[in-house]
């Protein structure tokens, strides 16, 4: 078992990573189960692929659970689902001392964390991420949210989990497209925090996708170590450090909005295209050598990820995409802070950019 600590002074917690961990989840969760019973939030896909194994592991330790099933995909992160989920938790007599379990991908973790934050003014929760994207990014760091009509993740809270349990073997349950989408967030740590890890991703991409368990475990562990370091340095994104984790996300969220937050473009795919766009935009600003942008694009393409607007199935022009960005949480005075911390070049750039220039850049990409 590898244990990575998130060293937050007010709410430190551990992330446990081990292949096969799910089989022992009953013993691990026993101290968190009031009356040997747990409330679990999951989604339609996980109900099929993982829940039976999870329930059997609980039974083996003499625990039971009740579960709430969200629709799969971004549709699970709506006001309607939040209302249904909180009503369900109250029907189940959730108590403040309970630990609600989020068993699923990023959508499950985000809405469960937000529901835990607001229900009875705050319950604890445990993250058991089942997708690569959730294992390396969204389950760690306490960002919880739902989507609103104005955009993605605009209603939410910082609420740290009590513990994160990661079983790399769960990646075997993922469709290849989901796995590739999560790989975009793995690559991100090579770009923002750990240059040597970018080399690792280039050297080990084929083994990762072929299912090499050691490579997969290392990719997860090094990603989570980066994330834990960054979150501990800037829990609520005040100093700019945590904003590095948003690399490519402002572009990515606009692409997701244009494709209707649907299966047409998964979040990780949008992030891949967004990171490639961010690097190319940085070349245009004169802050990044074209070779670095090409290296990033090449690696993402090797993973089968989109790196252009047309790959992403986006047809909107620059002005329309920039309109989505106007709602971004980071907007300030009509400009966006443009951050590109390049693990591969060990330089850090920060520049406020005018949205008109971003729109012109996006039009030049078509
Ligand atoms: N996924 C970005 C963050 O956790 O800050």
Coordinates of C-alpha atoms and ligand atoms in Angstrom, one line a residue:
X1 CA 0.0 0.0 0.0
X2 CA 1.3 3.5 -0.9
X3 CA -0.1 6.2 1.4
X4 CA 0.2 9.8 0.3
X5 CA -0.8 12.5 2.8
X6 CA -2.5 15.7 2.0
X7 CA -0.9 17.9 4.7
X8 CA -3.6 20.5 5.3
X9 CA -3.4 22.0 8.8
X10 CA -7.2 22.0 9.4
X11 CA -8.1 18.7 7.8
X12 CA -5.2 16.4 6.8
X13 CA -6.1 13.1 5.2
X14 CA -4.5 10.1 3.5
X15 CA -4.8 8.7 0.0
X16 CA -4.3 4.9 -0.1
X17 CA -3.2 3.4 -3.3
X18 CA -3.0 -0.4 -3.8
X19 CA -4.0 -2.8 -6.6
X20 CA -6.7 -5.1 -5.2
X21 CA -7.6 -2.6 -2.4
X22 CA -11.4 -2.9 -3.2
X23 CA -11.5 -6.4 -1.8
X24 CA -10.4 -5.1 1.6
X25 CA -12.7 -2.1 1.6
X26 CA -14.9 -3.6 4.3
X27 CA -12.1 -3.7 6.9
X28 CA -10.9 -0.3 5.9
X29 CA -14.4 1.3 6.2
X30 CA -15.5 -0.5 9.3
X31 CA -14.5 2.4 11.7
X32 CA -16.5 4.8 9.5
X33 CA -19.7 2.7 9.4
X34 CA -22.3 3.7 12.0
X35 CA -24.2 0.6 13.1
X36 CA -22.1 -1.3 10.5
X37 CA -24.0 0.4 7.7
X38 CA -22.9 2.9 5.0
X39 CA -24.6 5.3 2.6
X40 CA -23.1 5.0 -0.8
X41 CA -23.5 7.3 -3.9
X42 CA -22.7 5.8 -7.3
X43 CA -23.9 6.0 -10.9
X44 CA -25.5 3.7 -13.5
X45 CA -22.2 2.5 -14.9
X46 CA -20.5 1.8 -11.6
X47 CA -23.7 0.0 -10.4
X48 CA -23.0 -2.6 -13.1
X49 CA -19.2 -2.7 -13.1
X50 CA -18.1 -2.2 -9.5
X51 CA -20.9 -2.1 -7.0
X52 CA -21.4 -5.9 -6.7
X53 CA -17.8 -6.4 -5.8
X54 CA -17.9 -3.5 -3.4
X55 CA -21.0 -4.8 -1.7
X56 CA -19.5 -8.3 -1.4
X57 CA -16.3 -6.8 0.2
X58 CA -18.5 -5.0 2.7
X59 CA -20.5 -8.2 3.5
X60 CA -17.2 -10.0 4.0
X61 CA -16.5 -7.6 6.9
X62 CA -20.1 -7.7 8.2
X63 CA -21.2 -4.4 6.8
X64 CA -24.2 -3.4 4.8
X65 CA -25.0 -0.4 2.6
X66 CA -27.8 1.5 0.9
X67 CA -27.0 3.2 -2.4
X68 CA -28.2 6.1 -4.5
X69 CA -27.6 5.8 -8.2
X70 CA -27.0 8.9 -10.3
X71 CA -27.4 8.9 -14.1
X72 CA -24.0 8.4 -15.8
X73 CA -22.2 11.4 -17.2
X74 CA -22.4 15.2 -16.5
X75 CA -26.2 14.9 -16.3
X76 CA -25.5 13.6 -12.8
X77 CA -24.2 17.0 -11.6
X78 CA -27.4 19.0 -11.8
X79 CA -29.6 20.8 -9.3
X80 CA -32.3 18.2 -9.8
X81 CA -29.9 15.4 -8.9
X82 CA -28.6 17.3 -5.9
X83 CA -32.1 17.7 -4.6
X84 CA -32.9 14.0 -5.1
X85 CA -29.6 13.0 -3.5
X86 CA -30.0 15.2 -0.4
X87 CA -33.7 14.1 0.0
X88 CA -32.4 10.5 -0.2
X89 CA -29.7 11.1 2.4
X90 CA -32.3 12.6 4.7
X91 CA -34.7 9.7 4.2
X92 CA -31.8 7.4 5.1
X93 CA -31.4 9.4 8.4
X94 CA -27.9 10.6 7.6
X95 CA -26.2 12.0 10.6
X96 CA -23.4 14.6 10.9
X97 CA -21.0 12.0 12.1
X98 CA -21.6 9.7 9.1
X99 CA -19.1 9.2 6.3
X100 CA -20.9 9.2 3.0
X101 CA -19.1 7.1 0.4
X102 CA -18.6 8.4 -3.2
X103 CA -18.0 5.3 -5.3
X104 CA -17.5 6.4 -8.9
X105 CA -15.9 8.9 -11.2
X106 CA -15.5 12.7 -11.1
X107 CA -19.2 13.4 -11.3
X108 CA -20.1 11.1 -8.4
X109 CA -17.3 12.5 -6.3
X110 CA -18.1 16.1 -7.0
X111 CA -21.8 16.0 -6.3
X112 CA -21.4 13.7 -3.3
X113 CA -18.8 16.0 -1.8
X114 CA -21.1 19.0 -2.3
X115 CA -24.1 17.1 -0.8
X116 CA -22.0 16.1 2.2
X117 CA -20.9 19.7 2.6
X118 CA -24.4 21.1 2.8
X119 CA -26.4 18.3 4.4
X120 CA -27.0 19.0 8.0
X121 CA -24.4 21.8 7.6
X122 CA -21.7 19.3 7.0
X123 CA -21.0 15.6 7.0
X124 CA -17.8 13.7 6.2
X125 CA -17.3 11.7 3.0
X126 CA -14.9 9.2 1.6
X127 CA -13.8 9.1 -2.0
X128 CA -13.4 5.7 -3.8
X129 CA -12.7 6.8 -7.3
X130 CA -13.3 4.3 -10.1
X131 CA -12.1 6.2 -13.2
X132 CA -8.6 7.3 -14.0
X133 CA -9.6 10.9 -14.1
X134 CA -11.1 10.7 -10.6
X135 CA -8.2 8.7 -9.2
X136 CA -5.5 11.2 -10.3
X137 CA -7.4 14.4 -10.0
X138 CA -10.9 15.0 -8.9
X139 CA -11.1 12.8 -5.8
X140 CA -8.2 14.6 -4.2
X141 CA -8.3 18.2 -3.1
X142 CA -11.9 18.8 -2.0
X143 CA -13.3 20.7 -4.9
X144 CA -17.0 19.8 -5.0
X145 CA -19.6 21.2 -7.3
X146 CA -22.6 20.9 -9.5
X147 CA -23.1 22.5 -12.9
X148 CA -25.6 25.4 -13.4
X149 CA -27.2 26.9 -16.5
X150 CA -24.3 29.4 -16.7
X151 CA -21.6 26.7 -16.8
X152 CA -19.6 23.9 -15.3
X153 CA -18.8 23.7 -11.5
X154 CA -20.1 27.2 -10.8
X155 CA -22.0 26.1 -7.7
X156 CA -19.9 24.3 -5.2
X157 CA -17.6 24.4 -2.1
X158 CA -14.3 23.3 -0.9
X159 CA -14.9 20.3 1.3
X160 CA -12.1 17.8 1.8
X161 CA -12.8 14.1 1.9
X162 CA -11.8 12.2 5.1
X163 CA -9.9 9.6 3.1
X164 CA -9.3 8.5 -0.6
X165 CA -9.1 4.9 -1.5
X166 CA -7.6 4.1 -4.9
X167 CA -7.5 0.7 -6.5
X168 CA -5.6 0.8 -9.8
X169 CA -7.2 -2.5 -10.8
X170 CA -10.6 -0.7 -11.2
X171 CA -9.1 0.8 -14.4
X172 CA -9.7 -2.6 -15.9
X173 CA -13.5 -1.9 -15.8
X174 CA -13.1 1.3 -17.9
X175 CA -13.9 1.6 -21.6
X176 CA -10.7 2.6 -23.5
X177 CA -12.1 6.1 -24.3
X178 CA -12.6 6.8 -20.6
X179 CA -9.1 5.6 -19.8
X180 CA -7.6 7.9 -22.5
X181 CA -9.6 10.8 -21.1
X182 CA -8.2 10.3 -17.7
X183 CA -4.7 10.1 -19.1
X184 CA -5.0 13.8 -20.1
X185 CA -5.0 14.7 -16.4
X186 CA -2.0 12.4 -15.8
X187 CA 0.0 14.3 -18.5
X188 CA -1.1 17.6 -16.9
X189 CA 1.2 16.9 -13.9
X190 CA 4.1 16.4 -16.2
X191 CA 3.3 19.9 -17.7
X192 CA 2.7 21.8 -14.5
X193 CA 4.8 20.2 -11.8
X194 CA 7.2 17.4 -12.7
X195 CA 9.2 17.6 -15.9
X196 CA 10.7 14.1 -15.4
X197 CA 7.1 12.7 -15.1
X198 CA 6.4 14.1 -18.6
X199 CA 9.3 12.0 -19.9
X200 CA 7.9 9.1 -18.0
X201 CA 4.5 9.5 -19.8
X202 CA 6.3 9.7 -23.1
X203 CA 8.4 6.6 -22.4
X204 CA 5.6 4.5 -20.8
X205 CA 2.5 5.5 -22.7
X206 CA 2.3 2.2 -24.6
X207 CA 2.8 0.1 -21.5
X208 CA 0.2 2.2 -19.7
X209 CA -2.4 1.5 -22.3
X210 CA -1.4 -2.1 -22.6
X211 CA -2.3 -2.5 -18.9
X212 CA 1.1 -2.8 -17.3
X213 CA 0.1 -2.8 -13.6
X214 CA 3.4 -1.2 -12.4
X215 CA 3.3 1.6 -14.9
X216 CA -0.3 2.3 -14.1
X217 CA 0.4 2.3 -10.3
X218 CA 3.4 4.6 -10.8
X219 CA 1.4 7.0 -13.1
X220 CA -1.3 7.2 -10.4
X221 CA 1.0 7.6 -7.5
X222 CA 3.1 10.3 -9.1
X223 CA 0.0 12.2 -10.2
X224 CA -1.5 12.0 -6.7
X225 CA 1.8 13.1 -5.1
X226 CA 1.8 16.2 -7.3
X227 CA -1.8 16.9 -6.6
X228 CA -1.3 16.5 -2.8
X229 CA 1.7 18.8 -2.9
X230 CA -0.2 21.5 -4.8
X231 CA -3.4 21.3 -2.7
X232 CA -1.4 21.4 0.5
X233 CA 0.3 24.6 -0.7
X234 CA -2.9 26.4 -1.8
X235 CA -6.0 24.6 -0.6
X236 CA -8.6 27.2 -1.8
X237 CA -6.8 28.5 -4.9
X238 CA -5.7 31.9 -3.5
X239 CA -2.0 32.1 -4.3
X240 CA -1.9 30.9 -7.9
X241 CA -0.3 27.6 -7.1
X242 CA -3.5 25.5 -7.2
X243 CA -4.6 27.4 -10.3
X244 CA -1.9 25.5 -12.1
X245 CA -4.2 22.5 -11.9
X246 CA -6.6 24.3 -14.2
X247 CA -4.2 24.1 -17.1
X248 CA -6.3 23.8 -20.3
X249 CA -9.5 23.8 -18.3
X250 CA -10.8 27.2 -19.3
X251 CA -10.6 26.3 -22.9
X252 CA -11.8 22.8 -22.1
X253 CA -14.9 24.0 -20.3
X254 CA -15.8 26.1 -23.3
X255 CA -15.4 23.1 -25.5
X256 CA -17.6 21.1 -23.2
X257 CA -20.2 23.8 -23.2
X258 CA -20.3 23.9 -27.0
X259 CA -20.7 20.1 -27.1
X260 CA -23.5 20.2 -24.6
X261 CA -21.6 18.7 -21.6
X262 CA -22.3 15.4 -23.2
X263 CA -20.7 12.1 -24.2
X264 CA -19.7 13.9 -27.4
X265 CA -16.7 15.2 -25.5
X266 CA -15.7 13.8 -22.1
X267 CA -14.2 16.2 -19.6
X268 CA -10.7 14.7 -20.0
X269 CA -10.9 14.9 -23.7
X270 CA -11.8 18.6 -23.4
X271 CA -8.9 19.1 -21.1
X272 CA -6.5 17.4 -23.6
X273 CA -7.7 19.7 -26.4
X274 CA -7.6 22.7 -23.9
X275 CA -4.0 21.9 -22.9
X276 CA -2.9 21.7 -26.5
X277 CA -4.7 25.0 -27.3
X278 CA -3.1 26.6 -24.2
X279 CA 0.4 25.6 -25.3
X280 CA -0.3 26.9 -28.9
X281 CA -1.7 30.1 -27.5
X282 CA 1.4 30.4 -25.4
X283 CA 3.5 30.1 -28.6
X284 CA 1.5 32.9 -30.1
X285 CA 2.2 35.0 -27.0
X286 CA 5.9 34.4 -27.5
X287 CA 6.2 32.5 -24.2
X288 CA 6.7 28.9 -25.3
X289 CA 8.9 27.4 -28.0
X290 CA 6.9 25.8 -30.7
X291 CA 8.8 22.5 -30.2
X292 CA 7.4 22.2 -26.6
X293 CA 3.8 22.8 -27.9
X294 CA 4.4 20.1 -30.6
X295 CA 5.8 17.7 -28.0
X296 CA 2.6 18.1 -25.9
X297 CA 0.3 17.7 -28.9
X298 CA 2.2 14.6 -30.0
X299 CA 1.9 12.8 -26.7
X300 CA -1.8 13.6 -26.4
X301 CA -2.4 12.4 -29.9
X302 CA -0.6 9.1 -29.1
X303 CA -3.1 8.6 -26.4
X304 CA -5.9 9.0 -28.9
X305 CA -6.9 12.4 -27.4
X306 CA -8.2 15.4 -29.3
X307 CA -5.8 18.3 -29.7
X308 CA -7.7 20.6 -32.0
X309 CA -11.1 22.2 -32.1
X310 CA -12.2 20.0 -35.0
X311 CA -10.9 16.8 -33.2
X312 CA -13.1 17.9 -30.3
X313 CA -16.1 18.2 -32.6
X314 CA -16.4 21.9 -31.8
X315 CA -17.8 24.1 -34.5
X316 CA -18.4 27.4 -32.7
X317 CA -16.2 30.4 -33.6
X318 CA -13.9 32.2 -31.3
X319 CA -16.4 34.8 -30.2
X320 CA -18.9 32.1 -29.2
X321 CA -16.3 30.1 -27.3
X322 CA -15.1 33.2 -25.5
X323 CA -18.7 33.9 -24.5
X324 CA -18.7 30.6 -22.5
X325 CA -15.4 31.7 -20.9
X326 CA -17.0 35.0 -19.6
X327 CA -18.6 33.0 -16.9
X328 CA -15.4 31.4 -15.8
X329 CA -14.7 31.6 -12.0
X330 CA -11.3 33.1 -12.7
X331 CA -12.5 36.1 -14.8
X332 CA -11.6 39.4 -13.4
X333 CA -12.2 42.8 -15.0
X334 CA -12.7 41.4 -18.5
X335 CA -9.5 39.5 -18.6
X336 CA -8.5 36.0 -17.8
X337 CA -5.3 35.1 -15.9
X338 CA -3.4 32.9 -18.3
X339 CA -1.2 30.4 -16.5
X340 CA 1.1 28.0 -18.0
X341 CA 3.6 26.3 -15.6
X342 CA 5.7 24.1 -17.8
X343 CA 7.1 21.1 -16.0
X344 CA 8.8 20.3 -19.3
X345 CA 10.5 23.6 -19.4
X346 CA 10.6 24.5 -15.7
X347 CA 9.3 28.0 -16.3
X348 CA 6.2 29.6 -15.0
X349 CA 4.3 32.1 -17.0
X350 CA 1.4 34.3 -15.9
X351 CA -0.2 36.9 -18.0
X352 CA -3.7 38.4 -18.1
X353 CA -5.1 38.0 -21.6
X354 CA -7.9 40.0 -23.2
X355 CA -10.8 37.8 -24.4
X356 CA -10.8 39.4 -27.8
X357 CA -7.3 38.1 -28.4
X358 CA -8.3 34.7 -27.2
X359 CA -11.2 34.8 -29.7
X360 CA -8.8 35.8 -32.5
X361 CA -6.5 32.9 -31.6
X362 CA -9.3 30.4 -31.6
X363 CA -10.5 31.6 -35.0
X364 CA -6.9 31.1 -36.3
X365 CA -7.1 27.5 -35.1
X366 CA -9.9 26.6 -37.4
Ligands
LIG1 N1 -9.1 19.8 -10.7 C1 -8.5 21.0 -10.3 C2 -8.3 21.2 -8.9 O1 -8.5 20.2 -8.1 O2 -7.9 22.2 -8.4

